[in-house]
JSON list of C-alpha atoms in Angstrom, two decimals:
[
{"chain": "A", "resi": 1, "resn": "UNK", "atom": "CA", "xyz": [23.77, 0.19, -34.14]},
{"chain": "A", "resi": 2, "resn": "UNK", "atom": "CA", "xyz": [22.88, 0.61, -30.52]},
{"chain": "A", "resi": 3, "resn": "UNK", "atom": "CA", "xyz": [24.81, 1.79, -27.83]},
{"chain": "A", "resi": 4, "resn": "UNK", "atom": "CA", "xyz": [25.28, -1.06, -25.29]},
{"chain": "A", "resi": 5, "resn": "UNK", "atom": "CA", "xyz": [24.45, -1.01, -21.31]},
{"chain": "A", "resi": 6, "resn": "UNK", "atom": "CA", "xyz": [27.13, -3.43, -20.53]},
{"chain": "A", "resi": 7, "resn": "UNK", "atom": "CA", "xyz": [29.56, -1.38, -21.30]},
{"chain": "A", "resi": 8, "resn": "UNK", "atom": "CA", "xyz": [27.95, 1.84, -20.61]},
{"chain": "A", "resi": 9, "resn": "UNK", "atom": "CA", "xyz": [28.17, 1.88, -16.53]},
{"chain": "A", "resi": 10, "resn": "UNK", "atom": "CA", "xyz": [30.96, 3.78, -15.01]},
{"chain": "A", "resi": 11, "resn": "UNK", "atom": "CA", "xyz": [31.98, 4.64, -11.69]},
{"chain": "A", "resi": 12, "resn": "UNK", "atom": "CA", "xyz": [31.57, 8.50, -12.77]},
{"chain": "A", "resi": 13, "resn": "UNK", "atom": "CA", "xyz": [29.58, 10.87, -10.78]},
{"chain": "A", "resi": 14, "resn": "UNK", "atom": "CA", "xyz": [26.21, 11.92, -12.52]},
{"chain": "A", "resi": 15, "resn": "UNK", "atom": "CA", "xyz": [25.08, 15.90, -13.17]},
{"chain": "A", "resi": 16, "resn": "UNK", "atom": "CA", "xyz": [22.00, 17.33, -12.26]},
{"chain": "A", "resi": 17, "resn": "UNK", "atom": "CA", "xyz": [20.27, 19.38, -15.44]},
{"chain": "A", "resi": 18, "resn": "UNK", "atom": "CA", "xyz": [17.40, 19.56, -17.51]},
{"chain": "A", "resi": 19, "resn": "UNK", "atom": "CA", "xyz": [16.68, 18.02, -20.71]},
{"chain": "A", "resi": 20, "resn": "UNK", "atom": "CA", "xyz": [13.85, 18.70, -23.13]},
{"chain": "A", "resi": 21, "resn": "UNK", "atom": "CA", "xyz": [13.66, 17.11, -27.19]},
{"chain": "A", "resi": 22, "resn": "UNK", "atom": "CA", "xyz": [13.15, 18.64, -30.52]},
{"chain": "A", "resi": 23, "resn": "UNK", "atom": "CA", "xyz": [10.61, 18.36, -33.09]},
{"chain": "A", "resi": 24, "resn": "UNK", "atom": "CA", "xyz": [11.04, 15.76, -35.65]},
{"chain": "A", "resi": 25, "resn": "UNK", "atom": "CA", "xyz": [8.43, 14.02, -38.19]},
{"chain": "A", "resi": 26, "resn": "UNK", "atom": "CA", "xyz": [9.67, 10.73, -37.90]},
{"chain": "A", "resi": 27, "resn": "UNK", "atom": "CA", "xyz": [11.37, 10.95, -34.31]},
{"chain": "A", "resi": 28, "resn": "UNK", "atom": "CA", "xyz": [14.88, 10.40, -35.41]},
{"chain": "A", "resi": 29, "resn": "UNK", "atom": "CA", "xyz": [17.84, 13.33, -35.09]},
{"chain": "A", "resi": 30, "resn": "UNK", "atom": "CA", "xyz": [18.74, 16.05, -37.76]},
{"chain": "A", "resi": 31, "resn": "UNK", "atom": "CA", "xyz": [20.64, 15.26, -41.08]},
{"chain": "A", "resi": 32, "resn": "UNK", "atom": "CA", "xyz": [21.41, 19.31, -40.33]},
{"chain": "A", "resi": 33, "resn": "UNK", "atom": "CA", "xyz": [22.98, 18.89, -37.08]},
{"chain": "A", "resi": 34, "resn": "UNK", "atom": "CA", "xyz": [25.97, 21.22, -36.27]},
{"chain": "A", "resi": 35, "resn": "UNK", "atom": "CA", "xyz": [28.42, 18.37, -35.67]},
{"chain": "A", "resi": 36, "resn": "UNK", "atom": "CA", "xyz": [28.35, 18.31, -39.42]},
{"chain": "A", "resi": 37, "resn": "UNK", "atom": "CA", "xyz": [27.21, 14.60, -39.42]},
{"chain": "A", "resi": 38, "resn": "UNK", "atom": "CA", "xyz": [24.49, 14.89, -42.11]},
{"chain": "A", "resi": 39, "resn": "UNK", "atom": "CA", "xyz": [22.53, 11.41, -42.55]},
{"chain": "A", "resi": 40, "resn": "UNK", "atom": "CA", "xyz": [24.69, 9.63, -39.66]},
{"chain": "A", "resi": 41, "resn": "UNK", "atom": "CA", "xyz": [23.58, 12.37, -37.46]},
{"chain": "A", "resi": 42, "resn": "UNK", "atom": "CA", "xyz": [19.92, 11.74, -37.91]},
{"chain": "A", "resi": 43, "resn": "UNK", "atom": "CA", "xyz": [20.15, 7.32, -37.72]},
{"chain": "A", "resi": 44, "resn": "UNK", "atom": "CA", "xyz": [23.24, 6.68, -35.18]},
{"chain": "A", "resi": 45, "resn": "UNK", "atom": "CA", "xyz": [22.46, 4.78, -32.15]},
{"chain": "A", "resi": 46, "resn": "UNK", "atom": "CA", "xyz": [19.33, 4.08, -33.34]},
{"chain": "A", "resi": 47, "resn": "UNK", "atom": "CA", "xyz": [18.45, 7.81, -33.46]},
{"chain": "A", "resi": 48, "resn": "UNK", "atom": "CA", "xyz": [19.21, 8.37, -29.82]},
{"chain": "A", "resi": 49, "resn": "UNK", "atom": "CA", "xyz": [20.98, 11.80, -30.33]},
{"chain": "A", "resi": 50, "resn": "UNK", "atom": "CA", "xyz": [21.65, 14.90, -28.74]},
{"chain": "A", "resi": 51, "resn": "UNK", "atom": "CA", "xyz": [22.05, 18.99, -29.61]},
{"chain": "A", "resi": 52, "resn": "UNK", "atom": "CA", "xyz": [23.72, 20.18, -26.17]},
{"chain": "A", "resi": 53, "resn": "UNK", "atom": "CA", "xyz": [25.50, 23.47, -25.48]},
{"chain": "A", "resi": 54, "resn": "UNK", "atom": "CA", "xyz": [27.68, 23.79, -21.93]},
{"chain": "A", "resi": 55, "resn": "UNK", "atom": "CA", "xyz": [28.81, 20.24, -23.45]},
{"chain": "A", "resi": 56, "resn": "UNK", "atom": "CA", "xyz": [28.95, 21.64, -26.83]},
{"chain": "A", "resi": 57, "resn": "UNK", "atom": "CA", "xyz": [32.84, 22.42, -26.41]},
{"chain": "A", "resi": 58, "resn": "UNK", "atom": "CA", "xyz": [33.84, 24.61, -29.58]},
{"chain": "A", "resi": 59, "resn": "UNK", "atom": "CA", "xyz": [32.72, 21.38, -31.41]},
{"chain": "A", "resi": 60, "resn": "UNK", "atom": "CA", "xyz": [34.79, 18.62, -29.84]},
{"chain": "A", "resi": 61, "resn": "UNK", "atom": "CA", "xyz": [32.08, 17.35, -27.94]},
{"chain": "A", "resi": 62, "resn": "UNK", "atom": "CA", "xyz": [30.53, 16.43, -31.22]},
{"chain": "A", "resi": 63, "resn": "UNK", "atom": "CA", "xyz": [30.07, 12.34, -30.80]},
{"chain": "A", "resi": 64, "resn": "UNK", "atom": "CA", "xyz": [30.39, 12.17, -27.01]},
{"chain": "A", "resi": 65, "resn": "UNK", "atom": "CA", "xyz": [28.00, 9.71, -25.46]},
{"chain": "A", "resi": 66, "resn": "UNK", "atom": "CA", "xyz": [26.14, 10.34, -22.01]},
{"chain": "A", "resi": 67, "resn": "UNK", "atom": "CA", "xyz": [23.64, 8.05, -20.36]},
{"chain": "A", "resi": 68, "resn": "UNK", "atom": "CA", "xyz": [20.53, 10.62, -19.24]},
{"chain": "A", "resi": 69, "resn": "UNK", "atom": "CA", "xyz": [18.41, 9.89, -16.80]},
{"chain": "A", "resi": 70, "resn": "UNK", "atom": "CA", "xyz": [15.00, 11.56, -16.35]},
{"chain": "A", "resi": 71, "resn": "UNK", "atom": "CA", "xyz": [13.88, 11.98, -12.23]},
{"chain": "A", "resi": 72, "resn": "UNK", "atom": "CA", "xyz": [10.17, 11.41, -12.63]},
{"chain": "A", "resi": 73, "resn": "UNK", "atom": "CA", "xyz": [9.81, 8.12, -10.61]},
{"chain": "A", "resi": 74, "resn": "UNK", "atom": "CA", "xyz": [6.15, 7.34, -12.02]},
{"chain": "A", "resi": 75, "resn": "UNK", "atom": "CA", "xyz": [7.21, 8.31, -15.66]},
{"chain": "A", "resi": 76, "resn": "UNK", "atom": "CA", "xyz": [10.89, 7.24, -15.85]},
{"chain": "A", "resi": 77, "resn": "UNK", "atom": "CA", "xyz": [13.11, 4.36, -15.64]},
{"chain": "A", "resi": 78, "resn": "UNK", "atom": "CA", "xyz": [16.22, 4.04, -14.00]},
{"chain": "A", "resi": 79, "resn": "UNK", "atom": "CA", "xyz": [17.62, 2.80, -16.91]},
{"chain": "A", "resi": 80, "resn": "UNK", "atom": "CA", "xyz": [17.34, 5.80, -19.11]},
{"chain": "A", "resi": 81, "resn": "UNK", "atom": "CA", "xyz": [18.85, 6.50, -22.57]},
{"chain": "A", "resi": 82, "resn": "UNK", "atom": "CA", "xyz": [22.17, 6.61, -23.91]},
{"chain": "A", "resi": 83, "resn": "UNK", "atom": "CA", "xyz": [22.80, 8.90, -26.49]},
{"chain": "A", "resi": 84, "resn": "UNK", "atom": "CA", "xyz": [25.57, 10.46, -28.83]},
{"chain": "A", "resi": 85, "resn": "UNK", "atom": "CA", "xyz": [25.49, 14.48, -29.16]},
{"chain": "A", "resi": 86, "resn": "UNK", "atom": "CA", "xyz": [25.05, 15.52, -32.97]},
{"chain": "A", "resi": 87, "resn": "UNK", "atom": "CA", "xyz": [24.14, 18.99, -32.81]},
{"chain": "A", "resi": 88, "resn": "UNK", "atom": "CA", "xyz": [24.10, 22.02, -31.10]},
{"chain": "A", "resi": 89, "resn": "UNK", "atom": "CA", "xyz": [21.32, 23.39, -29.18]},
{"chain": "A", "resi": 90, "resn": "UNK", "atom": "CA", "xyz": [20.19, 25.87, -26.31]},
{"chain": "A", "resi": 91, "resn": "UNK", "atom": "CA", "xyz": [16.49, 25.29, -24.15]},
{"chain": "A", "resi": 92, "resn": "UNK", "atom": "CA", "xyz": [15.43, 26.21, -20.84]},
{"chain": "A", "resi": 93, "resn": "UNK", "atom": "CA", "xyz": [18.53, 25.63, -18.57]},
{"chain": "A", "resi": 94, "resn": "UNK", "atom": "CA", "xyz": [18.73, 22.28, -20.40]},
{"chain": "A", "resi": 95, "resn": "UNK", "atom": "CA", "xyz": [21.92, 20.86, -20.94]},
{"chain": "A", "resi": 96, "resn": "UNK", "atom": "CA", "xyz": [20.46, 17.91, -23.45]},
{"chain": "A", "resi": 97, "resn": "UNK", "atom": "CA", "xyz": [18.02, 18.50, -26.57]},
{"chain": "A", "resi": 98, "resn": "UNK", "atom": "CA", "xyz": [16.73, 15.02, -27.52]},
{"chain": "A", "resi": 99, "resn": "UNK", "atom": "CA", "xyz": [15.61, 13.71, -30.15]},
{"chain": "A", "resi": 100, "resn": "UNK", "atom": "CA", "xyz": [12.27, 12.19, -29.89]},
{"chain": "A", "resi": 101, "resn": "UNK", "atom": "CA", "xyz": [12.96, 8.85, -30.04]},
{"chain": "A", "resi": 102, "resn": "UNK", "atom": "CA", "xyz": [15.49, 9.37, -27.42]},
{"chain": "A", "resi": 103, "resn": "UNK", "atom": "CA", "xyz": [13.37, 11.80, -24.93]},
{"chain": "A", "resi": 104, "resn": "UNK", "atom": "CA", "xyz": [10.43, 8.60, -25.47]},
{"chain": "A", "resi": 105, "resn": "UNK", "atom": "CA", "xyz": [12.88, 6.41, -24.64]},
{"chain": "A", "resi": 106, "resn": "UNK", "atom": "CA", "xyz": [13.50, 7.20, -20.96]},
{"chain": "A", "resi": 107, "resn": "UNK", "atom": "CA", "xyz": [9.94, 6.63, -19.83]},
{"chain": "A", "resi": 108, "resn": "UNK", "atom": "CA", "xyz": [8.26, 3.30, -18.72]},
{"chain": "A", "resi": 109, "resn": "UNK", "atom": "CA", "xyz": [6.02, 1.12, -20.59]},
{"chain": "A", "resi": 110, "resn": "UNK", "atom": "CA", "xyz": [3.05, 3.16, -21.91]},
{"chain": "A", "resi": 111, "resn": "UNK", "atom": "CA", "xyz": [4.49, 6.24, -19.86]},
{"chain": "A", "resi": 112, "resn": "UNK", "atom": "CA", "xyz": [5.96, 8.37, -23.00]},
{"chain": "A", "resi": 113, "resn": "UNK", "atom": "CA", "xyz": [3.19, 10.26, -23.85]},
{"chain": "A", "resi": 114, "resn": "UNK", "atom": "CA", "xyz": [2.70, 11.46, -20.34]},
{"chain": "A", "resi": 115, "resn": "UNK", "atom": "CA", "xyz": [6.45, 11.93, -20.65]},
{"chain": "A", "resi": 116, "resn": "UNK", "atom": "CA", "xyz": [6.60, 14.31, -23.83]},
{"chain": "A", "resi": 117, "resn": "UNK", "atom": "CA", "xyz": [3.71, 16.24, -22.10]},
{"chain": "A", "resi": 118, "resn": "UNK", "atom": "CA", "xyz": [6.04, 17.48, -19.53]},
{"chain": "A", "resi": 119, "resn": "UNK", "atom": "CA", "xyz": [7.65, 18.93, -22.17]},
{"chain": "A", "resi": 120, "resn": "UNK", "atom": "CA", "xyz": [11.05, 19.66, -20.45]},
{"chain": "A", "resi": 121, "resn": "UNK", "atom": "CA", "xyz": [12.25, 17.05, -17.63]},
{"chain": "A", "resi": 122, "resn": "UNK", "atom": "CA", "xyz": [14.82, 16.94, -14.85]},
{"chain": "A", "resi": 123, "resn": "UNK", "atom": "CA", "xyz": [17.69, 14.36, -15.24]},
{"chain": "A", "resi": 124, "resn": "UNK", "atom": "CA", "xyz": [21.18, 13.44, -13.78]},
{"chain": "A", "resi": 125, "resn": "UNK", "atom": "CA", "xyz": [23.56, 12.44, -16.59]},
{"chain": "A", "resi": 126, "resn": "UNK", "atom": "CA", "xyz": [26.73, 11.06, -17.11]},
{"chain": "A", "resi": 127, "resn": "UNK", "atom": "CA", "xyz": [29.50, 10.55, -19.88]},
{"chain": "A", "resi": 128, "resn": "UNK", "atom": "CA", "xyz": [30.07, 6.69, -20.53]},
{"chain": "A", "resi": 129, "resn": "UNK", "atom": "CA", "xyz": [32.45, 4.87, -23.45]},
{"chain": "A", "resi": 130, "resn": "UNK", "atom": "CA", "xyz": [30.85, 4.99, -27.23]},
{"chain": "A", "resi": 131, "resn": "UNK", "atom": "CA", "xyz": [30.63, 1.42, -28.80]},
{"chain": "A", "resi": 132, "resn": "UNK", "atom": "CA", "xyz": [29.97, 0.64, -32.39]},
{"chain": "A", "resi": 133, "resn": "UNK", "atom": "CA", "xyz": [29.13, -3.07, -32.51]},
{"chain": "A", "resi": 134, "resn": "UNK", "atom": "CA", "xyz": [30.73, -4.00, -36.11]},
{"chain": "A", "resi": 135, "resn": "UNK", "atom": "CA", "xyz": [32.05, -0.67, -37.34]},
{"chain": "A", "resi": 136, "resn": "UNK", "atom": "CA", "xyz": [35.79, 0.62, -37.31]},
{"chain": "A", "resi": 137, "resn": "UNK", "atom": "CA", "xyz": [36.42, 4.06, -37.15]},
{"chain": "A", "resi": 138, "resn": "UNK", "atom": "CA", "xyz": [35.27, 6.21, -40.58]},
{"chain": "A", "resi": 139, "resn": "UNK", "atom": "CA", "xyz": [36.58, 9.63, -42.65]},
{"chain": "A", "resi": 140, "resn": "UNK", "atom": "CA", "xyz": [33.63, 10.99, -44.44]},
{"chain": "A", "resi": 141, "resn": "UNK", "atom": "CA", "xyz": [34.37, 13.43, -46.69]},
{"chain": "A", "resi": 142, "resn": "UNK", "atom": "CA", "xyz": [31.82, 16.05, -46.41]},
{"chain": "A", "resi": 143, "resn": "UNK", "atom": "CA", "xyz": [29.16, 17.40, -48.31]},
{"chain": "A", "resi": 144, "resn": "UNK", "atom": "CA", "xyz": [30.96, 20.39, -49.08]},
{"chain": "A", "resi": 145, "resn": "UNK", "atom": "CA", "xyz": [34.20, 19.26, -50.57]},
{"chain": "A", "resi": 146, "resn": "UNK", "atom": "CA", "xyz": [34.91, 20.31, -53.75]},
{"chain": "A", "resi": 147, "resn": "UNK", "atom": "CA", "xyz": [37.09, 17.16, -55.38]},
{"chain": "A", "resi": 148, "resn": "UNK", "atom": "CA", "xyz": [39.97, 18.27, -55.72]},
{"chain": "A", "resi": 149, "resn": "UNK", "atom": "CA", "xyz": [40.55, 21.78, -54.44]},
{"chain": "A", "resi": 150, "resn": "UNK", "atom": "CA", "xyz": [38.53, 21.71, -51.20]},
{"chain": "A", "resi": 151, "resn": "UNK", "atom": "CA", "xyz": [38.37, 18.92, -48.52]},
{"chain": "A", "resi": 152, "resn": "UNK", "atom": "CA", "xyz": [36.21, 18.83, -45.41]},
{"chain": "A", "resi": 153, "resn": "UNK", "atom": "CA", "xyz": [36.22, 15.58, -43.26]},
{"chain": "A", "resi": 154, "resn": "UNK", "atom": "CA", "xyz": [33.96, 14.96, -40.39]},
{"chain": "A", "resi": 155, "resn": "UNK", "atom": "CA", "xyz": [35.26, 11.34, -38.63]},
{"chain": "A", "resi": 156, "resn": "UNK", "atom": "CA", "xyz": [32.60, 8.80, -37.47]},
{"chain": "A", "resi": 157, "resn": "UNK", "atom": "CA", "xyz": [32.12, 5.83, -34.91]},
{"chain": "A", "resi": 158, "resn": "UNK", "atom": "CA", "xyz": [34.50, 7.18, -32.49]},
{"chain": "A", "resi": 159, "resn": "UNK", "atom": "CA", "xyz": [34.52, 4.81, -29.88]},
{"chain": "A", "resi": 160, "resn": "UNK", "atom": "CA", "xyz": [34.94, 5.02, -26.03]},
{"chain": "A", "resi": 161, "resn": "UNK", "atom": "CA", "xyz": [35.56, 8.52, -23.96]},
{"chain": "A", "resi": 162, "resn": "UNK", "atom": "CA", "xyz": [37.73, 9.92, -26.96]},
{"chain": "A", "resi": 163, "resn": "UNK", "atom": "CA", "xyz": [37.84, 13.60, -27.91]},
{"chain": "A", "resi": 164, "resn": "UNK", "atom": "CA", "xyz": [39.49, 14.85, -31.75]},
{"chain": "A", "resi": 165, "resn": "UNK", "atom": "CA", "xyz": [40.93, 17.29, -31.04]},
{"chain": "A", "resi": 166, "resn": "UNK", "atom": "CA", "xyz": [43.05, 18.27, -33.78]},
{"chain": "A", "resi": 167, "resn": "UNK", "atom": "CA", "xyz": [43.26, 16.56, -37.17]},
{"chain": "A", "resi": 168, "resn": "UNK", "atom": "CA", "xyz": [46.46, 16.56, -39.93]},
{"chain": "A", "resi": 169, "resn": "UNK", "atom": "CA", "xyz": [46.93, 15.95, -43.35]},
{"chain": "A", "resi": 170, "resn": "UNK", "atom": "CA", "xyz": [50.09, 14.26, -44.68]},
{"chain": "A", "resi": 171, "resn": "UNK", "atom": "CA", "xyz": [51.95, 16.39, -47.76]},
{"chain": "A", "resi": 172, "resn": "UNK", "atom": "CA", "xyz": [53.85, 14.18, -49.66]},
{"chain": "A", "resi": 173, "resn": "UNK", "atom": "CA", "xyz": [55.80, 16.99, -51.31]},
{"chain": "A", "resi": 174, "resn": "UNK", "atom": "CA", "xyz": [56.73, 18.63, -47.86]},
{"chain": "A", "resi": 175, "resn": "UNK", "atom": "CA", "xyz": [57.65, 15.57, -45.74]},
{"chain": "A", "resi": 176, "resn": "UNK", "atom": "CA", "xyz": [55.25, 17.26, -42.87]},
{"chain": "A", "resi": 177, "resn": "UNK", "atom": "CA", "xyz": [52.10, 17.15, -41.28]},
{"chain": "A", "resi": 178, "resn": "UNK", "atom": "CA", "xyz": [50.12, 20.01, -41.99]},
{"chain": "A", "resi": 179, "resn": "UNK", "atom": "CA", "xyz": [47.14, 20.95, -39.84]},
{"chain": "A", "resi": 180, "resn": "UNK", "atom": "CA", "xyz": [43.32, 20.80, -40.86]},
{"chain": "A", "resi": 181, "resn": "UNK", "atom": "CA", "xyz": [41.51, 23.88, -40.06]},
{"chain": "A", "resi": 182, "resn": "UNK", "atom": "CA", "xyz": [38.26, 23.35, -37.52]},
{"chain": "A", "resi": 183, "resn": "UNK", "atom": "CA", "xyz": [35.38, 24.67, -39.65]},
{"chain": "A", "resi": 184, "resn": "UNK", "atom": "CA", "xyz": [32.34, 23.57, -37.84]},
{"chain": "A", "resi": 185, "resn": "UNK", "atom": "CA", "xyz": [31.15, 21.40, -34.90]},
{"chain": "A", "resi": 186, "resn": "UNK", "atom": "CA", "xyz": [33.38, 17.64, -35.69]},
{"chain": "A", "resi": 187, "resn": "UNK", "atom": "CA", "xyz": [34.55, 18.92, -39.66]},
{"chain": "A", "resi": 188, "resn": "UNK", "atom": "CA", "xyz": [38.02, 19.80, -40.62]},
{"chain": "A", "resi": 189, "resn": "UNK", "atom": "CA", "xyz": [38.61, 21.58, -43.40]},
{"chain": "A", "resi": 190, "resn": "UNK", "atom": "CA", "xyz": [41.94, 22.18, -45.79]},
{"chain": "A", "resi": 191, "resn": "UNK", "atom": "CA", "xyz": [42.61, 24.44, -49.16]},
{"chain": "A", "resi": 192, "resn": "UNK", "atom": "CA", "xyz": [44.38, 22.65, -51.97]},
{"chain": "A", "resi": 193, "resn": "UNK", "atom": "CA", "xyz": [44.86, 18.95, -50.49]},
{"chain": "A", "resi": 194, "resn": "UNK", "atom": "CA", "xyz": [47.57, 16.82, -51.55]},
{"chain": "A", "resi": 195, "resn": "UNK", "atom": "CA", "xyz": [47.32, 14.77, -54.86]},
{"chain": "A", "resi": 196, "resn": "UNK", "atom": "CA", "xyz": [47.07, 10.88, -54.11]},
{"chain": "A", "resi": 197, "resn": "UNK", "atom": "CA", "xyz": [45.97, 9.08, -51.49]},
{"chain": "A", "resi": 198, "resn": "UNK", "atom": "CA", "xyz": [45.11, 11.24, -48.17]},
{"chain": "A", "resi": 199, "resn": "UNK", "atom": "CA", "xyz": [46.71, 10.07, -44.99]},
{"chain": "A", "resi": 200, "resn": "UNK", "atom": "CA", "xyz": [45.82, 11.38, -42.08]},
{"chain": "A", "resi": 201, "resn": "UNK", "atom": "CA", "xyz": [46.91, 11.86, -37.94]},
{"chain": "A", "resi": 202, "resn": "UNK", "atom": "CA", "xyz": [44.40, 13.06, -35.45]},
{"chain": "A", "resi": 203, "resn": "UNK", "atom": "CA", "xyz": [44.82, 13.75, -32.03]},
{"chain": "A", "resi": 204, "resn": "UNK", "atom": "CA", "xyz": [42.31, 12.18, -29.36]},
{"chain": "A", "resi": 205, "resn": "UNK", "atom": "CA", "xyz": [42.42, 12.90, -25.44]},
{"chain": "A", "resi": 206, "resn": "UNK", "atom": "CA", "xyz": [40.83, 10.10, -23.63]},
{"chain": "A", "resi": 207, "resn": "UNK", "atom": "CA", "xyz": [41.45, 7.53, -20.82]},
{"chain": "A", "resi": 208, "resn": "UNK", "atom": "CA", "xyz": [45.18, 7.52, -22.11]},
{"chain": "A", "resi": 209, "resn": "UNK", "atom": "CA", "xyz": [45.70, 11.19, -21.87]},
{"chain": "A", "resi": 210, "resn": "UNK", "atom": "CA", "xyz": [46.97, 12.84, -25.57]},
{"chain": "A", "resi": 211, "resn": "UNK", "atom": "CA", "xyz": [47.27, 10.44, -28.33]},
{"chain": "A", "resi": 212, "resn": "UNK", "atom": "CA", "xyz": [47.48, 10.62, -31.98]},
{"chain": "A", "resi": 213, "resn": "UNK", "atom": "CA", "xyz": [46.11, 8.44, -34.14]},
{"chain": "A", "resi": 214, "resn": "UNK", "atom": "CA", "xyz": [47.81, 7.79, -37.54]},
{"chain": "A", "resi": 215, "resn": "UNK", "atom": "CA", "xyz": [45.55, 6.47, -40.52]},
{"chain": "A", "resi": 216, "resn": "UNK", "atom": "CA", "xyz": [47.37, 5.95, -43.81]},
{"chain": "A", "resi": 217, "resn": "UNK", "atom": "CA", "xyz": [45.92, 6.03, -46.92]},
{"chain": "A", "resi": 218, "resn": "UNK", "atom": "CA", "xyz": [42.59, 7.09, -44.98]},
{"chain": "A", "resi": 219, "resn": "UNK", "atom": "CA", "xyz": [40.66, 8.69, -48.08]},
{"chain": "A", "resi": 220, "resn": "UNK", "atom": "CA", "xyz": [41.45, 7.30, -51.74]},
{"chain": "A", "resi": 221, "resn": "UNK", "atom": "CA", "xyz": [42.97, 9.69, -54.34]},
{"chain": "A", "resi": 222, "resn": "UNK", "atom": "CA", "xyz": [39.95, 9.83, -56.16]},
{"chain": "A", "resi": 223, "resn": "UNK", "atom": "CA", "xyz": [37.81, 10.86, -52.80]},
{"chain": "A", "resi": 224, "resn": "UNK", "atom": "CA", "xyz": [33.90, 11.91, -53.65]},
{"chain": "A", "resi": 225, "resn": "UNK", "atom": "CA", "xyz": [31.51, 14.78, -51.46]},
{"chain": "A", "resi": 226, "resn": "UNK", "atom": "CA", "xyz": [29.59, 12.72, -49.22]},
{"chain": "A", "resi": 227, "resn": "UNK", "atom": "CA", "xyz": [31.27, 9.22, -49.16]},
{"chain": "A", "resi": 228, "resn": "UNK", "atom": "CA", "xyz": [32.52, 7.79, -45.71]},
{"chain": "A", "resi": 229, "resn": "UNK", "atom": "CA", "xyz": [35.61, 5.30, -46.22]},
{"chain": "A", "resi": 230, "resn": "UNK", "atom": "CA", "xyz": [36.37, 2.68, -43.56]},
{"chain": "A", "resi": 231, "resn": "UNK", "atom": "CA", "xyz": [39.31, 2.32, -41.90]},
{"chain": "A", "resi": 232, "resn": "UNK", "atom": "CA", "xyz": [40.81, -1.21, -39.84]},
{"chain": "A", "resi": 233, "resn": "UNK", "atom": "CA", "xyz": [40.79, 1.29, -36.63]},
{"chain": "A", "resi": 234, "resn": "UNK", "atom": "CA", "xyz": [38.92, 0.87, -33.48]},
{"chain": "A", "resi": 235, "resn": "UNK", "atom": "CA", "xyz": [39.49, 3.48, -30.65]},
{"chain": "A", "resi": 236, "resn": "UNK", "atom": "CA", "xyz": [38.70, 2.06, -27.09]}
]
């Protein structure tokens, strides 16, 4: 799925930075990004990804989209690339690591080699809305869980200019919401889950200020390490 231009320009002032790009043997992102995506990390949006840092954000910038812009006239378009940050990652004053495919991807017609020569590029960028054309919102149980004593979640296809910011667990036994512990970049993490189906709440801030999100029965009671489960929701 590709990010979309129609619905990607805003009336929001661009930044000035820097942005250089990372190797990679087949130009796509990292399955070891710090987000804690794992194989959606390294194929979302067609690959166009992101490590940043200043955006980085304790880990709640994790799947924030920008448009970046490179300001080589000869080399660039105006267009540029829109991309969704995966990972963390520090360069020379740069505020955007991209992957290849995504560096390649702001340049003109036969331009990008001349483009990846540069090796680090200025740009303006901006933050626009996420859109997944076709996919609702996802839990993926991460790698690390260990069914059924340890749960990790990372959530996927967050649309629009929404940030998680906290994420909650539903215990049955209790009657309460118990918070999910932040254990890397977009994962949340919890000791001893309930038994049963997981429900969950998370909070997003967005256009709509503080909101939380309620998704019962979001992970089945028989949840497996490395399986993302759909949900019917679509943020905006």
């Amino acid at each position: 799925m590709l990010l979309l231009p129609a619905l990607c320009y805003s009336h929001y002032t661009s930044t000035y930075s820097r942005a250089t790009y990372y190797g990679s043997p087949d130009s796509l992102g990292t399955p070891t990004g710090a987000c804690g995506f794992g194989e959606y990390g390294r194929t979302v949006n067609d690959a166009n990804v992101a490590g940043v840092s200043r955006l980085w954000k304790n880990g709640t910038g994790c799947g924030a989209c920008y448009q970046v812009r490179c300001k080589v006239p000869q080399l660039c378009t105006d267009y540029g690339v829109y991309v969704v940050v995966t990972d963390y990652g520090e360069g020379d004053k740069t505020d955007f690591i991209l992957s290849p495919r995504a560096y390649g991807r702001m340049a003109l017609p036969d331009k990008s080699a001349e483009l990846y020569s540069y090796g680090v590029v200025n740009v303006e960028f901006r933050r626009v809305p996420c859109w997944y054309k076709g996919y609702n919102l996802q839990f993926k149980v991460h790698e690390n869980s260990r069914y059924p004593h340890y749960l990790a979640i990372a959530i996927l296809y967050v649309a629009g200019q929404n940030d998680v910011l906290a994420v909650e667990i539903w215990q049955e036994d209790y009657q309460e919401w118990v918070a999910m512990r932040r254990a890397f970049g977009a994962v949340f993490d919890i000791s001893s889950p309930p038994e049963g189906a997981i429900s969950l709440r998370f909070q997003v801030s967005g256009s709509a200020g503080l909101t939380w999100v309620v998704a019962n029965n979001a992970i089945p009671s028989d949840w497996k390490a490395g399986v993302a489960y759909e949900s019917e929701i679509q943020l905006k």
